[in-house]
mmCIF file of C-alpha atoms and ligand atoms in Angstrom:
data_model
loop_
_atom_site.group_PDB
_atom_site.id
_atom_site.type_symbol
_atom_site.label_atom_id
_atom_site.label_comp_id
_atom_site.label_asym_id
_atom_site.label_seq_id
_atom_site.Cartn_x
_atom_site.Cartn_y
_atom_site.Cartn_z
ATOM 1 C CA MET A 1 7.293 116.516 -43.907
ATOM 2 C CA ALA A 2 7.625 117.620 -40.296
ATOM 3 C CA LEU A 3 6.371 118.636 -36.910
ATOM 4 C CA VAL A 4 5.741 122.380 -37.304
ATOM 5 C CA THR A 5 4.055 125.325 -35.597
ATOM 6 C CA SER A 6 0.713 126.477 -36.972
ATOM 7 C CA THR A 7 1.969 129.924 -38.094
ATOM 8 C CA GLU A 8 2.339 129.192 -41.803
ATOM 9 C CA MET A 9 -0.618 126.774 -41.819
ATOM 10 C CA PHE A 10 -2.943 129.488 -40.480
ATOM 11 C CA ALA A 11 -1.617 132.169 -42.841
ATOM 12 C CA LYS A 12 -2.318 129.900 -45.827
ATOM 13 C CA ALA A 13 -5.709 128.798 -44.463
ATOM 14 C CA TYR A 14 -6.792 132.405 -43.863
ATOM 15 C CA ALA A 15 -5.750 133.501 -47.342
ATOM 16 C CA GLY A 16 -7.196 130.380 -48.969
ATOM 17 C CA GLY A 17 -10.579 130.381 -47.198
ATOM 18 C CA TYR A 18 -10.254 126.971 -45.575
ATOM 19 C CA ALA A 19 -9.539 125.685 -42.054
ATOM 20 C CA ILE A 20 -7.194 123.170 -40.442
ATOM 21 C CA GLY A 21 -8.772 120.332 -38.471
ATOM 22 C CA ALA A 22 -7.585 120.000 -34.879
ATOM 23 C CA PHE A 23 -8.409 116.523 -33.627
ATOM 24 C CA ASN A 24 -8.054 115.281 -30.055
ATOM 25 C CA VAL A 25 -5.803 112.280 -29.476
ATOM 26 C CA ASN A 26 -5.807 109.870 -26.549
ATOM 27 C CA ASN A 27 -4.405 106.599 -27.902
ATOM 28 C CA MET A 28 -2.580 104.968 -30.803
ATOM 29 C CA GLU A 29 -5.620 104.053 -32.889
ATOM 30 C CA ILE A 30 -6.979 107.612 -32.819
ATOM 31 C CA VAL A 31 -3.584 109.066 -33.843
ATOM 32 C CA GLN A 32 -3.380 106.517 -36.667
ATOM 33 C CA GLY A 33 -6.939 107.070 -37.919
ATOM 34 C CA ILE A 34 -6.500 110.855 -38.075
ATOM 35 C CA THR A 35 -3.062 110.914 -39.649
ATOM 36 C CA GLU A 36 -3.740 108.166 -42.205
ATOM 37 C CA ALA A 37 -6.660 110.252 -43.492
ATOM 38 C CA ALA A 38 -4.596 113.470 -43.536
ATOM 39 C CA GLN A 39 -1.665 111.765 -45.289
ATOM 40 C CA GLU A 40 -3.910 110.228 -47.976
ATOM 41 C CA LEU A 41 -5.561 113.586 -48.650
ATOM 42 C CA HIS A 42 -2.378 115.679 -48.420
ATOM 43 C CA SER A 43 -3.937 117.793 -45.714
ATOM 44 C CA PRO A 44 -2.066 119.593 -42.930
ATOM 45 C CA VAL A 45 -3.404 118.533 -39.549
ATOM 46 C CA ILE A 46 -3.269 119.452 -35.854
ATOM 47 C CA LEU A 47 -3.103 116.681 -33.253
ATOM 48 C CA GLN A 48 -4.151 118.035 -29.888
ATOM 49 C CA ALA A 49 -3.873 116.518 -26.441
ATOM 50 C CA SER A 50 -5.793 117.765 -23.423
ATOM 51 C CA ALA A 51 -4.424 117.648 -19.879
ATOM 52 C CA GLY A 52 -6.781 114.681 -19.381
ATOM 53 C CA ALA A 53 -5.346 112.879 -22.412
ATOM 54 C CA ARG A 54 -1.819 113.402 -21.082
ATOM 55 C CA LYS A 55 -2.879 111.978 -17.734
ATOM 56 C CA TYR A 56 -4.616 109.006 -19.391
ATOM 57 C CA ALA A 57 -1.926 108.034 -21.884
ATOM 58 C CA ASN A 58 1.178 109.366 -20.096
ATOM 59 C CA PRO A 59 2.825 112.376 -21.815
ATOM 60 C CA PHE A 60 5.770 110.285 -23.067
ATOM 61 C CA TYR A 61 3.493 107.848 -24.903
ATOM 62 C CA LEU A 62 1.527 110.654 -26.557
ATOM 63 C CA GLN A 63 4.724 112.386 -27.593
ATOM 64 C CA LYS A 64 6.123 109.182 -29.123
ATOM 65 C CA LEU A 65 2.827 108.409 -30.883
ATOM 66 C CA VAL A 66 2.885 111.816 -32.539
ATOM 67 C CA GLU A 67 6.559 111.359 -33.475
ATOM 68 C CA ALA A 68 5.621 108.001 -35.036
ATOM 69 C CA ALA A 69 2.827 109.693 -36.985
ATOM 70 C CA VAL A 70 5.285 112.289 -38.320
ATOM 71 C CA LEU A 71 7.597 109.477 -39.461
ATOM 72 C CA THR A 72 4.811 107.556 -41.179
ATOM 73 C CA CYS A 73 3.257 110.605 -42.884
ATOM 74 C CA PRO A 74 6.021 111.909 -45.137
ATOM 75 C CA ASP A 75 3.812 114.207 -47.201
ATOM 76 C CA ILE A 76 2.129 116.356 -44.555
ATOM 77 C CA ASP A 77 2.897 118.865 -41.832
ATOM 78 C CA ILE A 78 1.643 118.061 -38.335
ATOM 79 C CA VAL A 79 1.238 120.406 -35.342
ATOM 80 C CA MET A 80 1.337 118.974 -31.836
ATOM 81 C CA HIS A 81 -0.900 121.154 -29.695
ATOM 82 C CA LEU A 82 -1.936 121.303 -26.032
ATOM 83 C CA ASP A 83 -5.737 121.642 -25.844
ATOM 84 C CA HIS A 84 -7.205 123.733 -22.991
ATOM 85 C CA GLY A 85 -4.002 124.152 -20.994
ATOM 86 C CA PRO A 86 -5.318 125.041 -17.534
ATOM 87 C CA ASP A 87 -2.230 126.873 -16.179
ATOM 88 C CA PHE A 88 1.306 128.110 -16.898
ATOM 89 C CA GLU A 89 2.951 124.941 -15.523
ATOM 90 C CA THR A 90 1.069 122.603 -17.892
ATOM 91 C CA CYS A 91 1.892 124.846 -20.857
ATOM 92 C CA LYS A 92 5.561 124.999 -19.808
ATOM 93 C CA SER A 93 5.740 121.232 -19.498
ATOM 94 C CA CYS A 94 4.383 120.848 -23.048
ATOM 95 C CA VAL A 95 6.738 123.489 -24.456
ATOM 96 C CA ASP A 96 9.656 121.737 -22.748
ATOM 97 C CA SER A 97 8.670 118.314 -24.098
ATOM 98 C CA GLY A 98 8.390 119.221 -27.777
ATOM 99 C CA PHE A 99 4.842 120.470 -28.407
ATOM 100 C CA THR A 100 4.863 123.067 -31.200
ATOM 101 C CA SER A 101 1.722 124.846 -30.004
ATOM 102 C CA VAL A 102 -0.082 125.314 -26.678
ATOM 103 C CA MET A 103 -3.439 126.664 -25.626
ATOM 104 C CA ILE A 104 -3.725 128.539 -22.352
ATOM 105 C CA ASP A 105 -7.383 128.588 -21.393
ATOM 106 C CA CYS A 106 -8.137 131.222 -18.776
ATOM 107 C CA SER A 107 -11.445 132.086 -20.412
ATOM 108 C CA SER A 108 -13.352 131.465 -17.189
ATOM 109 C CA LYS A 109 -11.142 133.987 -15.323
ATOM 110 C CA PRO A 110 -11.604 137.783 -15.227
ATOM 111 C CA PHE A 111 -10.266 139.688 -18.279
ATOM 112 C CA GLU A 112 -7.156 141.091 -16.547
ATOM 113 C CA GLU A 113 -6.221 137.713 -15.069
ATOM 114 C CA ASN A 114 -6.733 136.030 -18.445
ATOM 115 C CA ILE A 115 -4.378 138.615 -19.976
ATOM 116 C CA ALA A 116 -1.720 138.238 -17.267
ATOM 117 C CA ILE A 117 -1.496 134.425 -17.424
ATOM 118 C CA THR A 118 -1.760 134.302 -21.226
ATOM 119 C CA LYS A 119 1.057 136.858 -21.492
ATOM 120 C CA GLN A 120 3.264 134.780 -19.190
ATOM 121 C CA VAL A 121 2.675 131.678 -21.349
ATOM 122 C CA VAL A 122 3.286 133.635 -24.576
ATOM 123 C CA GLU A 123 6.632 134.968 -23.295
ATOM 124 C CA TYR A 124 7.867 131.494 -22.336
ATOM 125 C CA ALA A 125 6.501 129.748 -25.442
ATOM 126 C CA HIS A 126 7.814 132.339 -27.914
ATOM 127 C CA ASP A 127 11.274 132.141 -26.317
ATOM 128 C CA HIS A 128 11.174 128.443 -27.234
ATOM 129 C CA GLY A 129 9.733 128.787 -30.760
ATOM 130 C CA VAL A 130 6.257 127.608 -29.740
ATOM 131 C CA VAL A 131 2.990 129.356 -30.643
ATOM 132 C CA VAL A 132 0.072 130.083 -28.299
ATOM 133 C CA GLU A 133 -3.732 129.989 -28.573
ATOM 134 C CA ALA A 134 -5.870 131.693 -25.914
ATOM 135 C CA GLU A 135 -9.611 132.057 -25.391
ATOM 136 C CA LEU A 136 -12.032 134.921 -24.799
ATOM 137 C CA GLY A 137 -15.632 134.043 -23.985
ATOM 138 C CA ALA A 138 -16.742 130.821 -22.312
ATOM 139 C CA LEU A 139 -18.147 127.758 -24.100
ATOM 140 C CA ALA A 140 -20.680 125.610 -22.310
ATOM 141 C CA GLY A 141 -19.772 121.976 -21.725
ATOM 142 C CA ILE A 142 -17.213 119.819 -20.002
ATOM 143 C CA GLU A 143 -13.453 119.849 -20.414
ATOM 144 C CA ASP A 144 -11.663 117.798 -17.783
ATOM 145 C CA ASP A 145 -12.366 119.539 -14.461
ATOM 146 C CA VAL A 146 -14.023 122.610 -15.967
ATOM 147 C CA ASN A 147 -17.767 122.309 -16.379
ATOM 148 C CA VAL A 148 -19.333 125.502 -17.711
ATOM 149 C CA SER A 149 -23.117 125.410 -17.500
ATOM 150 C CA ALA A 150 -25.208 126.817 -20.351
ATOM 151 C CA GLU A 151 -26.240 129.747 -18.104
ATOM 152 C CA ASP A 152 -22.610 130.602 -17.320
ATOM 153 C CA SER A 153 -21.430 130.388 -20.910
ATOM 154 C CA ALA A 154 -20.814 133.743 -22.563
ATOM 155 C CA TYR A 155 -20.267 134.919 -26.112
ATOM 156 C CA THR A 156 -16.958 136.602 -26.868
ATOM 157 C CA ARG A 157 -17.232 140.385 -26.577
ATOM 158 C CA PRO A 158 -15.933 141.825 -29.884
ATOM 159 C CA GLU A 159 -14.915 145.064 -28.161
ATOM 160 C CA GLU A 160 -12.347 143.145 -26.055
ATOM 161 C CA VAL A 161 -10.488 141.167 -28.702
ATOM 162 C CA GLN A 162 -8.116 143.816 -30.050
ATOM 163 C CA GLU A 163 -6.857 144.811 -26.608
ATOM 164 C CA PHE A 164 -6.508 141.149 -25.623
ATOM 165 C CA VAL A 165 -4.493 140.226 -28.706
ATOM 166 C CA GLU A 166 -2.250 143.308 -28.484
ATOM 167 C CA ARG A 167 -1.518 143.038 -24.766
ATOM 168 C CA THR A 168 -0.876 139.268 -24.735
ATOM 169 C CA GLY A 169 0.981 138.802 -28.036
ATOM 170 C CA VAL A 170 -0.986 135.596 -28.566
ATOM 171 C CA ASP A 171 -0.875 133.871 -31.983
ATOM 172 C CA SER A 172 -4.514 132.748 -32.352
ATOM 173 C CA LEU A 173 -7.764 133.325 -30.495
ATOM 174 C CA ALA A 174 -10.537 130.882 -29.592
ATOM 175 C CA ILE A 175 -13.930 132.527 -29.495
ATOM 176 C CA ALA A 176 -17.413 131.655 -28.257
ATOM 177 C CA ILE A 177 -20.163 132.152 -30.868
ATOM 178 C CA GLY A 178 -22.642 129.479 -29.817
ATOM 179 C CA THR A 179 -20.753 126.198 -30.039
ATOM 180 C CA SER A 180 -20.213 124.055 -26.951
ATOM 181 C CA HIS A 181 -18.219 120.996 -25.980
ATOM 182 C CA GLY A 182 -19.681 117.488 -26.041
ATOM 183 C CA ALA A 183 -22.468 115.733 -27.933
ATOM 184 C CA PHE A 184 -25.444 117.776 -26.658
ATOM 185 C CA LYS A 185 -24.942 121.215 -28.162
ATOM 186 C CA PHE A 186 -28.447 122.467 -28.823
ATOM 187 C CA LYS A 187 -31.865 121.869 -27.292
ATOM 188 C CA PRO A 188 -34.018 119.479 -29.354
ATOM 189 C CA GLY A 189 -36.581 121.341 -31.417
ATOM 190 C CA THR A 190 -34.565 124.577 -31.525
ATOM 191 C CA ASP A 191 -32.840 125.914 -34.631
ATOM 192 C CA PRO A 192 -29.073 125.558 -34.119
ATOM 193 C CA LYS A 193 -27.492 128.827 -35.242
ATOM 194 C CA LEU A 194 -23.982 130.092 -34.634
ATOM 195 C CA ARG A 195 -23.581 133.852 -34.101
ATOM 196 C CA PHE A 196 -21.804 134.793 -37.310
ATOM 197 C CA ASP A 197 -22.731 138.411 -36.598
ATOM 198 C CA ILE A 198 -20.437 138.280 -33.527
ATOM 199 C CA LEU A 199 -17.702 136.609 -35.585
ATOM 200 C CA ASP A 200 -17.959 139.411 -38.172
ATOM 201 C CA GLU A 201 -17.547 142.060 -35.451
ATOM 202 C CA ILE A 202 -14.527 140.218 -34.048
ATOM 203 C CA VAL A 203 -12.906 140.000 -37.477
ATOM 204 C CA LYS A 204 -13.466 143.729 -38.032
ATOM 205 C CA ASN A 205 -11.522 144.439 -34.847
ATOM 206 C CA ILE A 206 -8.630 142.042 -35.553
ATOM 207 C CA PRO A 207 -8.477 141.703 -39.350
ATOM 208 C CA GLY A 208 -6.146 138.976 -40.596
ATOM 209 C CA PHE A 209 -5.855 137.349 -37.183
ATOM 210 C CA PRO A 210 -6.449 133.557 -36.976
ATOM 211 C CA ILE A 211 -9.610 132.555 -35.112
ATOM 212 C CA VAL A 212 -10.218 129.135 -33.519
ATOM 213 C CA LEU A 213 -13.584 127.402 -33.210
ATOM 214 C CA HIS A 214 -13.922 124.935 -30.323
ATOM 215 C CA GLY A 215 -16.865 122.629 -29.768
ATOM 216 C CA ALA A 216 -17.236 122.097 -33.505
ATOM 217 C CA SER A 217 -18.334 118.461 -33.687
ATOM 218 C CA SER A 218 -21.319 117.866 -35.949
ATOM 219 C CA VAL A 219 -22.397 114.739 -34.024
ATOM 220 C CA PRO A 220 -23.053 112.365 -36.974
ATOM 221 C CA GLN A 221 -26.418 110.725 -36.389
ATOM 222 C CA GLU A 222 -25.328 107.477 -38.053
ATOM 223 C CA TYR A 223 -22.976 106.821 -35.114
ATOM 224 C CA VAL A 224 -25.432 108.119 -32.513
ATOM 225 C CA LYS A 225 -27.988 105.615 -33.847
ATOM 226 C CA ILE A 226 -25.538 102.713 -33.678
ATOM 227 C CA ILE A 227 -24.596 103.564 -30.100
ATOM 228 C CA ASN A 228 -28.234 103.948 -29.057
ATOM 229 C CA ALA A 229 -29.212 100.732 -30.814
ATOM 230 C CA HIS A 230 -26.631 98.885 -28.735
ATOM 231 C CA GLY A 231 -27.538 100.097 -25.295
ATOM 232 C CA GLY A 232 -26.270 103.690 -25.416
ATOM 233 C CA ALA A 233 -28.122 106.705 -24.049
ATOM 234 C CA LEU A 234 -27.425 109.488 -26.516
ATOM 235 C CA VAL A 235 -30.981 110.464 -27.351
ATOM 236 C CA ASP A 236 -31.077 114.194 -28.211
ATOM 237 C CA ALA A 237 -27.389 114.390 -29.146
ATOM 238 C CA ILE A 238 -27.184 117.359 -31.549
ATOM 239 C CA GLY A 239 -24.095 118.892 -33.154
ATOM 240 C CA VAL A 240 -23.190 121.956 -35.201
ATOM 241 C CA PRO A 241 -24.795 121.811 -38.678
ATOM 242 C CA GLU A 242 -22.153 121.187 -41.304
ATOM 243 C CA ASP A 243 -23.181 124.079 -43.545
ATOM 244 C CA GLN A 244 -22.327 126.430 -40.652
ATOM 245 C CA LEU A 245 -18.971 124.727 -40.145
ATOM 246 C CA ARG A 246 -18.256 125.191 -43.869
ATOM 247 C CA GLN A 247 -19.165 128.866 -43.529
ATOM 248 C CA ALA A 248 -16.788 129.166 -40.552
ATOM 249 C CA ALA A 249 -13.989 127.404 -42.457
ATOM 250 C CA ARG A 250 -14.292 129.923 -45.319
ATOM 251 C CA SER A 251 -14.012 132.827 -42.860
ATOM 252 C CA ALA A 252 -11.237 133.961 -40.485
ATOM 253 C CA VAL A 253 -11.651 130.678 -38.581
ATOM 254 C CA CYS A 254 -8.408 128.841 -39.324
ATOM 255 C CA LYS A 255 -8.653 125.991 -36.771
ATOM 256 C CA ILE A 256 -11.720 123.839 -36.127
ATOM 257 C CA ASN A 257 -11.661 121.555 -33.075
ATOM 258 C CA VAL A 258 -13.220 118.098 -33.172
ATOM 259 C CA ASP A 259 -13.201 115.523 -30.414
ATOM 260 C CA SER A 260 -16.754 114.293 -29.727
ATOM 261 C CA ASP A 261 -17.284 113.058 -33.316
ATOM 262 C CA LEU A 262 -14.188 110.855 -33.027
ATOM 263 C CA ARG A 263 -15.409 109.521 -29.677
ATOM 264 C CA LEU A 264 -18.772 108.665 -31.246
ATOM 265 C CA GLY A 265 -17.210 106.924 -34.244
ATOM 266 C CA PHE A 266 -14.728 105.022 -32.100
ATOM 267 C CA THR A 267 -17.402 103.847 -29.672
ATOM 268 C CA ALA A 268 -19.866 102.959 -32.442
ATOM 269 C CA GLY A 269 -17.177 100.813 -34.098
ATOM 270 C CA ILE A 270 -16.625 98.878 -30.899
ATOM 271 C CA ARG A 271 -20.313 98.480 -30.005
ATOM 272 C CA GLU A 272 -21.202 97.338 -33.509
ATOM 273 C CA THR A 273 -18.373 94.813 -33.577
ATOM 274 C CA PHE A 274 -19.364 93.238 -30.280
ATOM 275 C CA ASP A 275 -22.956 93.022 -31.419
ATOM 276 C CA ALA A 276 -21.922 91.124 -34.559
ATOM 277 C CA LYS A 277 -19.244 89.010 -32.830
ATOM 278 C CA PRO A 278 -20.043 88.529 -29.146
ATOM 279 C CA GLU A 279 -17.375 85.832 -28.902
ATOM 280 C CA LEU A 280 -14.565 88.274 -29.812
ATOM 281 C CA PHE A 281 -11.835 88.922 -27.245
ATOM 282 C CA ASP A 282 -8.875 89.955 -29.370
ATOM 283 C CA PRO A 283 -8.661 93.767 -28.893
ATOM 284 C CA ARG A 284 -7.393 94.149 -32.449
ATOM 285 C CA GLY A 285 -10.722 92.799 -33.661
ATOM 286 C CA TYR A 286 -12.690 95.728 -32.218
ATOM 287 C CA LEU A 287 -10.045 98.472 -32.240
ATOM 288 C CA LYS A 288 -9.545 98.118 -35.996
ATOM 289 C CA PRO A 289 -13.154 99.072 -36.886
ATOM 290 C CA ALA A 290 -12.957 101.860 -34.297
ATOM 291 C CA ARG A 291 -9.807 103.195 -36.006
ATOM 292 C CA GLU A 292 -11.462 102.884 -39.435
ATOM 293 C CA ASN A 293 -14.392 105.001 -38.259
ATOM 294 C CA VAL A 294 -12.002 107.691 -36.985
ATOM 295 C CA LYS A 295 -10.281 107.706 -40.368
ATOM 296 C CA ALA A 296 -13.606 107.926 -42.246
ATOM 297 C CA ILE A 297 -14.741 110.859 -40.079
ATOM 298 C CA VAL A 298 -11.495 112.770 -40.595
ATOM 299 C CA ARG A 299 -11.582 112.101 -44.367
ATOM 300 C CA HIS A 300 -15.105 113.510 -44.474
ATOM 301 C CA LYS A 301 -14.131 116.599 -42.444
ATOM 302 C CA ILE A 302 -11.125 117.350 -44.633
ATOM 303 C CA LEU A 303 -12.945 116.800 -47.917
ATOM 304 C CA ASP A 304 -16.434 118.088 -47.204
ATOM 305 C CA VAL A 305 -16.164 120.568 -44.328
ATOM 306 C CA LEU A 306 -12.685 122.051 -43.816
ATOM 307 C CA GLY A 307 -11.505 122.251 -47.420
ATOM 308 C CA SER A 308 -7.909 121.417 -46.402
ATOM 309 C CA ALA A 309 -7.242 118.556 -48.868
ATOM 310 C CA ASP A 310 -4.235 119.062 -51.178
ATOM 311 C CA LYS A 311 -3.055 122.119 -49.226
ATOM 312 C CA MET A 312 0.448 120.785 -48.637
HETATM 313 O O1 LIG B 401 -12.533 120.344 -25.291
HETATM 314 C C1 LIG B 401 -12.288 119.316 -24.704
HETATM 315 C C2 LIG B 401 -11.876 118.104 -25.446
HETATM 316 O O2 LIG B 401 -12.994 117.436 -25.951
HETATM 317 C C3 LIG B 401 -11.006 117.255 -24.591
HETATM 318 O O3 LIG B 401 -11.750 116.568 -23.648
HETATM 319 O O4 LIG B 401 -10.576 117.104 -21.519
HETATM 320 O O5 LIG B 401 -12.066 115.064 -21.738
HETATM 321 O O6 LIG B 401 -9.840 115.141 -22.873
HETATM 322 P P1 LIG B 401 -11.018 115.943 -22.353
HETATM 323 P P1 LIG B 402 -16.341 118.857 -29.515
HETATM 324 O O1 LIG B 402 -16.762 118.375 -28.176
HETATM 325 O O2 LIG B 402 -17.423 119.566 -30.234
HETATM 326 O O3 LIG B 402 -15.720 117.776 -30.347
HETATM 327 O O4 LIG B 402 -15.190 119.974 -29.277
HETATM 328 C C1 LIG B 402 -13.857 119.594 -29.110
HETATM 329 C C2 LIG B 402 -12.992 120.709 -28.673
HETATM 330 O O5 LIG B 402 -13.341 121.870 -28.706
HETATM 331 C C3 LIG B 402 -11.674 120.354 -28.180
HETATM 332 O O6 LIG B 402 -10.994 121.450 -27.661
HETATM 333 ZN ZN1 LIG B 403 -12.292 122.922 -26.762
#
């Protein structure tokens, strides 16, 4: 099919009680693993690149990788999205270079400043046929240069969302209801619980509006164990329980962001391969199992968590 915006995808996901997976991409094998799974399962998919990914891979390479994925996946729609755009200039650069969706993340700024910058991005993006995601509330964790400590993280305030959406004209809203970025989301021994009561209040104030859930990796313990068994230090890595992700996918949450799980699967594939074949020095020999793990993770998300299979 084609490179599209998320407008129709989100409308169908909202009405159908499922969510679209938004997976972070940094290199060719990750793009291939994600899109092969989505193509096989006839699932729409969002490929998202952070500012750090663009710096790592070079924006032109990422753009061409996504174009290649569109060409090799004839049956599905793909969105190319900027993840956590830090400022207007980065968003503009992505709009100008063919992204179909951008996120402006001013969630750590005061409300009025968040509105002003988001509005500026929305005006430019909409003029160019591109949709915009913004964020209210601050997730704990690390994204590029922004490191929000657990104490500084803040749930989204339901009483602010309607004004924010109306004044900015934004197309979707990322919220903070207890998820966080990275592989260490909850303290060991505590009961990981997302604040669905806050989500319900938000939905009451902006009914029908697409919500985005960041920090939604479930941190599969099978990969954590492999990494730890081969010299890693991921003891106490805990993700969002999958039953809560399923609950989110059935609700107004139309986009669920996953990066850490892919990192874990990719790294586990490489560590396991080197353990079995220490003599290996052909990169294809260890990148292939890494890519296969990415594909297996995305297949599982689409089939067992998001509910987006056969939605094309
Ligand atoms: O939310 C952040 C994503 O996991 C991207 O991480 O900024 O290290 O590329 P990154
Ligand atoms: P995870 O770290 O839980 O994978 O979250 C990714 C994310 O929110 C990307 O924007
Ligand atoms: Zn995020």
